[in-house]
Short mmCIF file of N, CA and C in Angstrom, two decimals:
data_model
loop_
_atom_site.label_atom_id
_atom_site.label_comp_id
_atom_site.label_asym_id
_atom_site.label_seq_id
_atom_site.Cartn_x
_atom_site.Cartn_y
_atom_site.Cartn_z
N MET B 1401 18.26 0.51 2.01
CA MET B 1401 18.74 -0.58 2.23
C MET B 1401 17.35 -1.26 2.31
N ALA B 1402 16.89 -2.21 1.22
CA ALA B 1402 15.62 -3.21 1.36
C ALA B 1402 15.31 -4.12 2.40
N LEU B 1403 14.35 -4.02 2.91
CA LEU B 1403 14.52 -5.03 4.41
C LEU B 1403 13.81 -6.61 3.90
N ALA B 1404 12.78 -6.25 3.67
CA ALA B 1404 11.54 -7.12 3.58
C ALA B 1404 10.54 -7.04 2.50
N LYS B 1405 9.64 -7.97 2.23
CA LYS B 1405 8.68 -7.61 1.59
C LYS B 1405 7.65 -7.34 2.83
N ALA B 1406 6.65 -6.25 2.28
CA ALA B 1406 5.83 -5.59 3.22
C ALA B 1406 4.16 -5.39 2.74
N VAL B 1407 3.28 -5.74 3.36
CA VAL B 1407 1.90 -5.60 3.00
C VAL B 1407 1.07 -4.52 4.15
N VAL B 1408 0.93 -3.52 4.14
CA VAL B 1408 0.61 -2.92 4.73
C VAL B 1408 -0.91 -2.07 4.20
N THR B 1409 -1.67 -1.65 5.05
CA THR B 1409 -3.05 -0.97 4.78
C THR B 1409 -2.71 0.31 5.51
N GLY B 1410 -3.55 1.50 5.22
CA GLY B 1410 -3.55 2.90 5.71
C GLY B 1410 -4.27 3.59 4.92
N THR B 1411 -4.31 4.80 5.55
CA THR B 1411 -5.06 6.00 4.70
C THR B 1411 -4.17 6.91 4.11
N VAL B 1412 -4.49 7.47 2.77
CA VAL B 1412 -3.56 8.28 2.07
C VAL B 1412 -3.67 9.67 2.45
N TYR B 1413 -2.37 9.93 3.32
CA TYR B 1413 -1.99 11.14 4.19
C TYR B 1413 -1.84 12.52 3.13
N ARG B 1414 -1.17 12.16 1.93
CA ARG B 1414 -0.66 13.12 0.95
C ARG B 1414 -1.10 12.60 -0.50
N ALA B 1415 -1.73 13.43 -1.09
CA ALA B 1415 -2.35 12.65 -2.38
C ALA B 1415 -0.96 12.40 -3.36
N PRO B 1416 -0.98 11.27 -4.25
CA PRO B 1416 -0.20 11.21 -5.03
C PRO B 1416 0.52 12.22 -6.32
N GLU B 1417 1.88 12.37 -6.03
CA GLU B 1417 2.38 13.01 -6.98
C GLU B 1417 3.20 12.35 -8.13
N LYS B 1418 3.20 12.95 -9.31
CA LYS B 1418 4.07 12.44 -10.19
C LYS B 1418 5.35 13.43 -11.05
N ARG B 1419 6.32 12.57 -10.62
CA ARG B 1419 7.24 13.38 -11.35
C ARG B 1419 8.44 12.70 -12.31
N PHE B 1420 9.38 12.96 -13.03
CA PHE B 1420 9.85 12.12 -14.27
C PHE B 1420 11.39 12.29 -13.77
N THR B 1421 12.15 11.43 -14.19
CA THR B 1421 13.66 11.26 -13.80
C THR B 1421 14.29 12.13 -15.03
N GLN B 1422 15.56 12.07 -15.07
CA GLN B 1422 16.33 12.82 -16.17
C GLN B 1422 16.12 11.81 -17.33
N ASN B 1423 15.89 10.67 -17.17
CA ASN B 1423 15.74 9.89 -18.62
C ASN B 1423 14.04 9.77 -18.85
N ASN B 1424 13.44 10.33 -18.54
CA ASN B 1424 11.78 10.58 -18.57
C ASN B 1424 11.19 9.44 -18.21
N VAL B 1425 11.60 8.81 -17.07
CA VAL B 1425 10.64 7.52 -16.67
C VAL B 1425 9.97 8.07 -15.54
N ALA B 1426 8.56 8.02 -15.68
CA ALA B 1426 7.71 8.73 -14.85
C ALA B 1426 7.78 7.65 -13.10
N VAL B 1427 7.82 8.54 -12.24
CA VAL B 1427 7.69 7.72 -10.43
C VAL B 1427 6.89 8.74 -9.70
N SER B 1428 5.74 7.86 -9.44
CA SER B 1428 4.82 8.36 -8.60
C SER B 1428 5.03 7.96 -7.12
N SER B 1429 4.61 8.91 -6.33
CA SER B 1429 4.88 8.92 -4.62
C SER B 1429 3.40 9.55 -4.07
N PHE B 1430 3.31 8.70 -2.90
CA PHE B 1430 2.27 9.36 -2.07
C PHE B 1430 2.58 9.00 -1.14
N VAL B 1431 2.22 9.60 0.42
CA VAL B 1431 2.45 9.27 1.85
C VAL B 1431 1.01 8.80 2.41
N LEU B 1432 1.49 7.24 2.67
CA LEU B 1432 0.53 6.39 3.53
C LEU B 1432 0.54 6.45 4.88
N ASN B 1433 -0.53 6.92 6.07
CA ASN B 1433 -0.48 6.82 7.30
C ASN B 1433 -1.36 5.54 7.93
N ILE B 1434 -0.51 4.56 8.40
CA ILE B 1434 -0.68 3.19 8.93
C ILE B 1434 -0.89 3.49 10.32
N GLY B 1435 -0.62 4.02 11.19
CA GLY B 1435 -1.06 4.30 12.13
C GLY B 1435 -2.78 4.23 12.65
N ASP B 1436 -3.26 3.66 13.59
CA ASP B 1436 -4.62 3.91 14.12
C ASP B 1436 -4.75 5.21 14.75
N ARG B 1437 -4.00 5.29 16.04
CA ARG B 1437 -4.30 6.57 17.10
C ARG B 1437 -3.26 7.57 16.59
N GLU B 1438 -2.07 7.58 16.26
CA GLU B 1438 -1.41 8.37 15.79
C GLU B 1438 -0.72 8.41 14.37
N GLU B 1439 -0.07 9.32 14.07
CA GLU B 1439 0.55 9.41 12.74
C GLU B 1439 1.74 8.23 12.73
N MET B 1440 1.65 7.37 11.94
CA MET B 1440 2.90 6.65 11.16
C MET B 1440 2.75 6.70 10.10
N LEU B 1441 3.77 7.50 9.45
CA LEU B 1441 3.67 7.92 7.81
C LEU B 1441 4.90 6.86 6.97
N ILE B 1442 4.05 6.41 5.97
CA ILE B 1442 5.41 5.87 4.86
C ILE B 1442 5.24 6.39 3.72
N ARG B 1443 6.26 6.51 3.12
CA ARG B 1443 6.41 6.84 1.75
C ARG B 1443 5.95 5.87 0.91
N VAL B 1444 5.14 6.03 -0.17
CA VAL B 1444 4.81 5.03 -1.19
C VAL B 1444 5.40 5.19 -2.44
N VAL B 1445 6.35 4.58 -3.19
CA VAL B 1445 6.85 5.05 -4.48
C VAL B 1445 6.36 4.03 -5.29
N VAL B 1446 6.07 4.38 -6.64
CA VAL B 1446 5.59 3.71 -7.65
C VAL B 1446 6.47 3.86 -9.02
N ARG B 1447 7.14 2.92 -9.32
CA ARG B 1447 7.75 3.13 -10.31
C ARG B 1447 7.37 2.15 -11.84
N ARG B 1448 6.32 1.50 -11.19
CA ARG B 1448 5.83 0.50 -12.30
C ARG B 1448 4.38 1.15 -13.11
N THR B 1449 4.71 1.34 -14.50
CA THR B 1449 3.68 1.90 -15.30
C THR B 1449 2.31 1.36 -15.17
N ALA B 1450 2.09 0.06 -14.96
CA ALA B 1450 1.11 -0.92 -14.86
C ALA B 1450 0.13 -0.14 -13.54
N LEU B 1451 0.79 0.48 -12.71
CA LEU B 1451 0.02 0.80 -11.69
C LEU B 1451 -0.27 2.45 -11.79
N ASP B 1452 0.26 3.07 -12.91
CA ASP B 1452 -0.35 4.37 -13.40
C ASP B 1452 -1.85 4.43 -12.92
N GLU B 1453 -3.00 3.73 -13.52
CA GLU B 1453 -3.75 4.06 -13.21
C GLU B 1453 -4.82 3.91 -12.14
N VAL B 1454 -4.23 3.27 -11.26
CA VAL B 1454 -4.67 3.12 -9.85
C VAL B 1454 -4.21 4.19 -9.15
N VAL B 1455 -3.05 4.77 -9.36
CA VAL B 1455 -2.37 5.80 -8.50
C VAL B 1455 -2.90 7.14 -9.20
N SER B 1456 -3.58 7.50 -10.14
CA SER B 1456 -4.04 8.11 -10.77
C SER B 1456 -5.50 8.63 -10.13
N GLU B 1457 -6.05 7.33 -9.74
CA GLU B 1457 -7.64 7.30 -9.03
C GLU B 1457 -7.58 7.38 -7.51
N ILE B 1458 -6.43 7.76 -7.00
CA ILE B 1458 -6.12 7.47 -5.44
C ILE B 1458 -6.32 9.05 -5.29
N SER B 1459 -6.66 9.42 -3.98
CA SER B 1459 -6.57 10.88 -3.35
C SER B 1459 -6.56 10.83 -1.88
N LYS B 1460 -6.37 11.92 -1.18
CA LYS B 1460 -6.09 12.03 0.04
C LYS B 1460 -7.51 11.27 0.92
N ASP B 1461 -7.29 10.80 2.05
CA ASP B 1461 -7.84 10.33 2.85
C ASP B 1461 -8.60 8.62 2.21
N ASP B 1462 -8.37 8.28 1.05
CA ASP B 1462 -8.74 6.96 0.52
C ASP B 1462 -8.11 6.00 1.30
N ARG B 1463 -8.60 4.58 1.60
CA ARG B 1463 -7.62 3.50 2.50
C ARG B 1463 -7.28 2.60 1.18
N VAL B 1464 -5.92 2.44 1.13
CA VAL B 1464 -5.48 1.34 0.29
C VAL B 1464 -4.80 0.34 1.25
N LEU B 1465 -4.37 -0.71 0.22
CA LEU B 1465 -3.90 -1.75 0.61
C LEU B 1465 -2.47 -1.64 -0.25
N VAL B 1466 -1.21 -1.50 0.18
CA VAL B 1466 0.10 -1.65 -0.66
C VAL B 1466 0.91 -2.93 -0.28
N GLU B 1467 1.32 -3.51 -1.31
CA GLU B 1467 2.54 -4.60 -1.13
C GLU B 1467 3.53 -4.20 -1.97
N GLY B 1468 5.11 -4.47 -1.34
CA GLY B 1468 6.02 -4.10 -1.93
C GLY B 1468 7.14 -4.31 -1.03
N ARG B 1469 8.17 -3.82 -1.45
CA ARG B 1469 9.71 -3.93 -0.78
C ARG B 1469 9.72 -2.75 0.60
N LEU B 1470 9.97 -2.88 1.80
CA LEU B 1470 10.19 -2.29 2.80
C LEU B 1470 11.78 -1.81 2.58
N GLN B 1471 11.88 -0.21 2.53
CA GLN B 1471 13.16 0.20 2.71
C GLN B 1471 13.35 1.39 3.94
N ILE B 1472 14.44 1.21 4.25
CA ILE B 1472 14.66 2.43 5.80
C ILE B 1472 15.98 3.15 5.21
N THR B 1473 15.72 4.39 5.28
CA THR B 1473 17.16 5.21 5.02
C THR B 1473 17.30 6.33 6.57
N THR B 1474 18.43 6.27 6.57
CA THR B 1474 18.71 7.75 7.88
C THR B 1474 19.38 8.46 7.38
N VAL B 1475 18.60 9.74 7.41
CA VAL B 1475 19.12 11.13 7.10
C VAL B 1475 19.26 12.09 8.11
N LYS B 1476 20.26 12.93 7.86
CA LYS B 1476 20.75 13.84 8.75
C LYS B 1476 19.99 15.42 8.43
N ASN B 1477 18.98 15.75 9.62
CA ASN B 1477 18.59 17.04 9.21
C ASN B 1477 19.42 18.14 9.44
N GLU B 1478 18.98 19.59 9.28
CA GLU B 1478 19.71 20.55 9.66
C GLU B 1478 20.70 20.71 10.82
N SER B 1479 19.80 20.13 12.10
CA SER B 1479 20.35 20.34 13.61
C SER B 1479 21.58 19.48 13.78
N GLY B 1480 21.56 18.05 13.06
CA GLY B 1480 22.29 17.25 12.80
C GLY B 1480 21.77 15.96 13.43
N ALA B 1481 20.48 16.05 13.89
CA ALA B 1481 20.08 14.93 14.38
C ALA B 1481 19.32 13.93 13.35
N GLU B 1482 19.75 12.63 13.57
CA GLU B 1482 19.36 11.59 12.64
C GLU B 1482 17.90 11.35 12.75
N ARG B 1483 17.51 11.03 11.27
CA ARG B 1483 16.23 10.70 11.35
C ARG B 1483 15.40 9.58 10.10
N ARG B 1484 15.01 8.63 10.61
CA ARG B 1484 14.69 7.57 9.76
C ARG B 1484 13.45 8.03 8.84
N ILE B 1485 13.41 7.47 7.22
CA ILE B 1485 12.57 7.32 6.28
C ILE B 1485 12.13 6.15 6.08
N TYR B 1486 10.70 5.64 6.04
CA TYR B 1486 10.17 4.45 5.74
C TYR B 1486 9.82 4.73 4.36
N GLU B 1487 9.92 3.91 3.71
CA GLU B 1487 9.46 3.77 2.16
C GLU B 1487 9.39 2.51 1.82
N ILE B 1488 8.16 2.15 1.02
CA ILE B 1488 7.78 1.16 0.26
C ILE B 1488 7.90 1.11 -1.21
N ASP B 1489 8.91 0.30 -1.94
CA ASP B 1489 8.62 0.19 -3.32
C ASP B 1489 7.65 -0.70 -3.77
N ALA B 1490 6.37 0.33 -4.17
CA ALA B 1490 5.23 -0.94 -4.43
C ALA B 1490 5.38 -1.95 -5.82
N ASN B 1491 4.77 -2.88 -5.38
CA ASN B 1491 4.82 -3.77 -6.52
C ASN B 1491 2.93 -3.87 -6.91
N THR B 1492 1.98 -3.77 -5.94
CA THR B 1492 0.59 -3.92 -6.11
C THR B 1492 -0.03 -2.84 -5.22
N ILE B 1493 -1.02 -2.08 -5.62
CA ILE B 1493 -1.91 -1.30 -4.73
C ILE B 1493 -3.36 -1.47 -4.98
N GLU B 1494 -3.89 -1.64 -4.03
CA GLU B 1494 -5.46 -1.99 -3.88
C GLU B 1494 -6.02 -0.92 -3.45
N PRO B 1495 -7.22 -0.15 -3.69
CA PRO B 1495 -7.85 0.48 -3.06
C PRO B 1495 -8.90 -0.51 -2.19
N MET B 1496 -9.39 0.32 -1.02
CA MET B 1496 -10.03 -0.66 -0.12
C MET B 1496 -11.39 0.46 0.45
N GLY B 1497 -12.45 -0.07 0.99
CA GLY B 1497 -13.72 0.66 1.62
C GLY B 1497 -14.56 0.58 0.30
N ALA B 1498 -15.39 1.39 1.12
CA ALA B 1498 -16.78 1.85 0.39
C ALA B 1498 -16.68 2.50 -1.10
N GLY B 1499 -15.73 3.37 -0.91
CA GLY B 1499 -15.21 4.29 -2.24
C GLY B 1499 -14.63 3.77 -3.19
N SER B 1500 -14.14 2.67 -3.09
CA SER B 1500 -13.19 1.64 -3.95
C SER B 1500 -14.32 1.03 -5.17
N GLY B 1501 -15.47 0.97 -4.69
CA GLY B 1501 -16.36 -0.03 -5.52
C GLY B 1501 -16.52 -1.36 -5.39
N SER B 1502 -17.28 -1.93 -6.13
CA SER B 1502 -17.64 -3.76 -5.66
C SER B 1502 -16.16 -4.65 -5.77
N ALA B 1503 -15.59 -4.31 -6.71
CA ALA B 1503 -14.81 -5.09 -7.38
C ALA B 1503 -13.38 -4.08 -7.30
N PRO B 1504 -11.84 -4.84 -7.13
CA PRO B 1504 -10.89 -4.13 -6.76
C PRO B 1504 -10.22 -3.70 -7.93
N LYS B 1505 -9.57 -2.52 -7.87
CA LYS B 1505 -9.19 -2.13 -9.07
C LYS B 1505 -7.67 -2.83 -9.75
N ALA B 1506 -7.05 -2.94 -10.88
CA ALA B 1506 -6.19 -3.69 -11.38
C ALA B 1506 -4.78 -3.38 -10.49
N SER B 1507 -4.16 -4.48 -10.16
CA SER B 1507 -2.75 -4.24 -9.43
C SER B 1507 -1.55 -4.37 -10.53
N GLY B 1508 -0.57 -4.03 -10.10
CA GLY B 1508 0.83 -4.37 -10.79
C GLY B 1508 1.05 -5.87 -11.63
N SER B 1509 0.52 -6.67 -10.61
CA SER B 1509 0.82 -7.79 -10.76
C SER B 1509 0.20 -8.86 -12.18
N GLY B 1510 -0.47 -7.99 -12.70
CA GLY B 1510 -1.36 -8.59 -14.06
C GLY B 1510 -2.42 -10.03 -13.91
N GLU B 1511 -2.73 -10.19 -12.26
CA GLU B 1511 -3.42 -11.44 -11.70
C GLU B 1511 -4.91 -10.62 -12.04
N ASP B 1512 -5.85 -11.35 -12.09
CA ASP B 1512 -7.24 -11.39 -11.88
C ASP B 1512 -7.62 -11.72 -10.39
N ILE B 1513 -8.29 -10.60 -10.05
CA ILE B 1513 -8.85 -10.79 -8.57
C ILE B 1513 -10.05 -11.13 -8.48
N VAL B 1514 -10.44 -12.23 -7.89
CA VAL B 1514 -11.89 -12.62 -7.67
C VAL B 1514 -12.46 -12.22 -6.37
N LYS B 1515 -13.44 -11.81 -6.11
CA LYS B 1515 -14.15 -11.44 -4.68
C LYS B 1515 -15.18 -12.73 -4.86
N PHE B 1516 -15.27 -13.20 -3.12
CA PHE B 1516 -16.37 -14.20 -3.17
C PHE B 1516 -17.27 -13.52 -2.26
N SER B 1517 -18.44 -13.77 -2.29
CA SER B 1517 -19.50 -13.49 -0.93
C SER B 1517 -19.66 -14.49 0.00
N GLN B 1518 -19.76 -14.15 0.99
CA GLN B 1518 -19.65 -15.09 2.04
C GLN B 1518 -21.05 -16.34 2.11
N GLU B 1519 -21.84 -15.99 1.36
CA GLU B 1519 -22.79 -16.83 1.03
C GLU B 1519 -22.35 -17.96 0.20
N GLU B 1520 -21.56 -17.99 -0.54
CA GLU B 1520 -21.09 -19.06 -1.43
C GLU B 1520 -20.19 -20.18 -0.62
N PHE B 1521 -19.74 -19.82 0.61
CA PHE B 1521 -18.92 -20.65 1.35
C PHE B 1521 -19.90 -21.22 2.37
N ALA B 1522 -21.29 -20.92 2.56
CA ALA B 1522 -21.94 -20.71 3.93
C ALA B 1522 -21.98 -22.21 4.19
N ASP B 1523 -22.47 -23.42 3.14
CA ASP B 1523 -22.26 -24.53 3.66
C ASP B 1523 -20.94 -25.33 3.68
N GLU B 1524 -19.87 -24.60 3.41
CA GLU B 1524 -18.67 -25.17 3.71
C GLU B 1524 -17.96 -24.82 5.06
N LEU B 1525 -18.35 -23.88 5.76
CA LEU B 1525 -17.97 -23.45 7.14
C LEU B 1525 -17.98 -24.49 7.76
N ILE B 1526 -17.02 -24.75 8.77
CA ILE B 1526 -17.16 -26.15 10.10
C ILE B 1526 -17.85 -25.57 11.18
N GLY B 1527 -18.85 -26.20 11.46
CA GLY B 1527 -19.69 -25.82 12.96
C GLY B 1527 -18.78 -25.93 14.09
N GLU B 1528 -18.96 -25.32 15.42
CA GLU B 1528 -18.16 -25.65 16.25
C GLU B 1528 -17.88 -26.96 17.05
N ASP B 1529 -19.16 -27.72 16.89
CA ASP B 1529 -19.18 -29.11 17.27
C ASP B 1529 -17.88 -29.88 16.41
N GLU B 1530 -17.65 -29.93 15.43
CA GLU B 1530 -16.75 -30.14 14.43
C GLU B 1530 -14.96 -29.64 14.72
N ILE B 1531 -14.90 -28.92 15.87
CA ILE B 1531 -13.53 -28.42 15.50
C ILE B 1531 -12.99 -29.79 16.70
N PRO B 1532 -11.68 -30.10 16.59
CA PRO B 1532 -11.04 -31.28 17.54
C PRO B 1532 -10.25 -31.04 18.54
N PHE B 1533 -10.46 -29.53 18.92
CA PHE B 1533 -10.02 -29.11 20.07
C PHE B 1533 -10.71 -28.27 21.17
#
């Protein structure tokens, strides 16, 4: 069941794997830990070929931002207890942090991403005496 659009950041917990369906469609997936103090794991599924290059450059312990549709599935394990599996069907994946270089890598959206330095907006910042409240 698809719930909503989700945008999450986290650390790659399990490196990406690429598998193929019976119709020879590539599907990549990896596990993302979005928890700070304890593990909260989400499976990220990538079905878009535009994201293949980004996914191939991701490795364990990389920080990434993922945007897509959140899906929750309930399964029963061998003992009969129900367990929820959280999954994001990814539309965009962006590497984050020092290891990703100065410019973000391509996403599946096909849009160019522009990064601005803080100096470019230094003259446009509002001073504390100008805030009306």
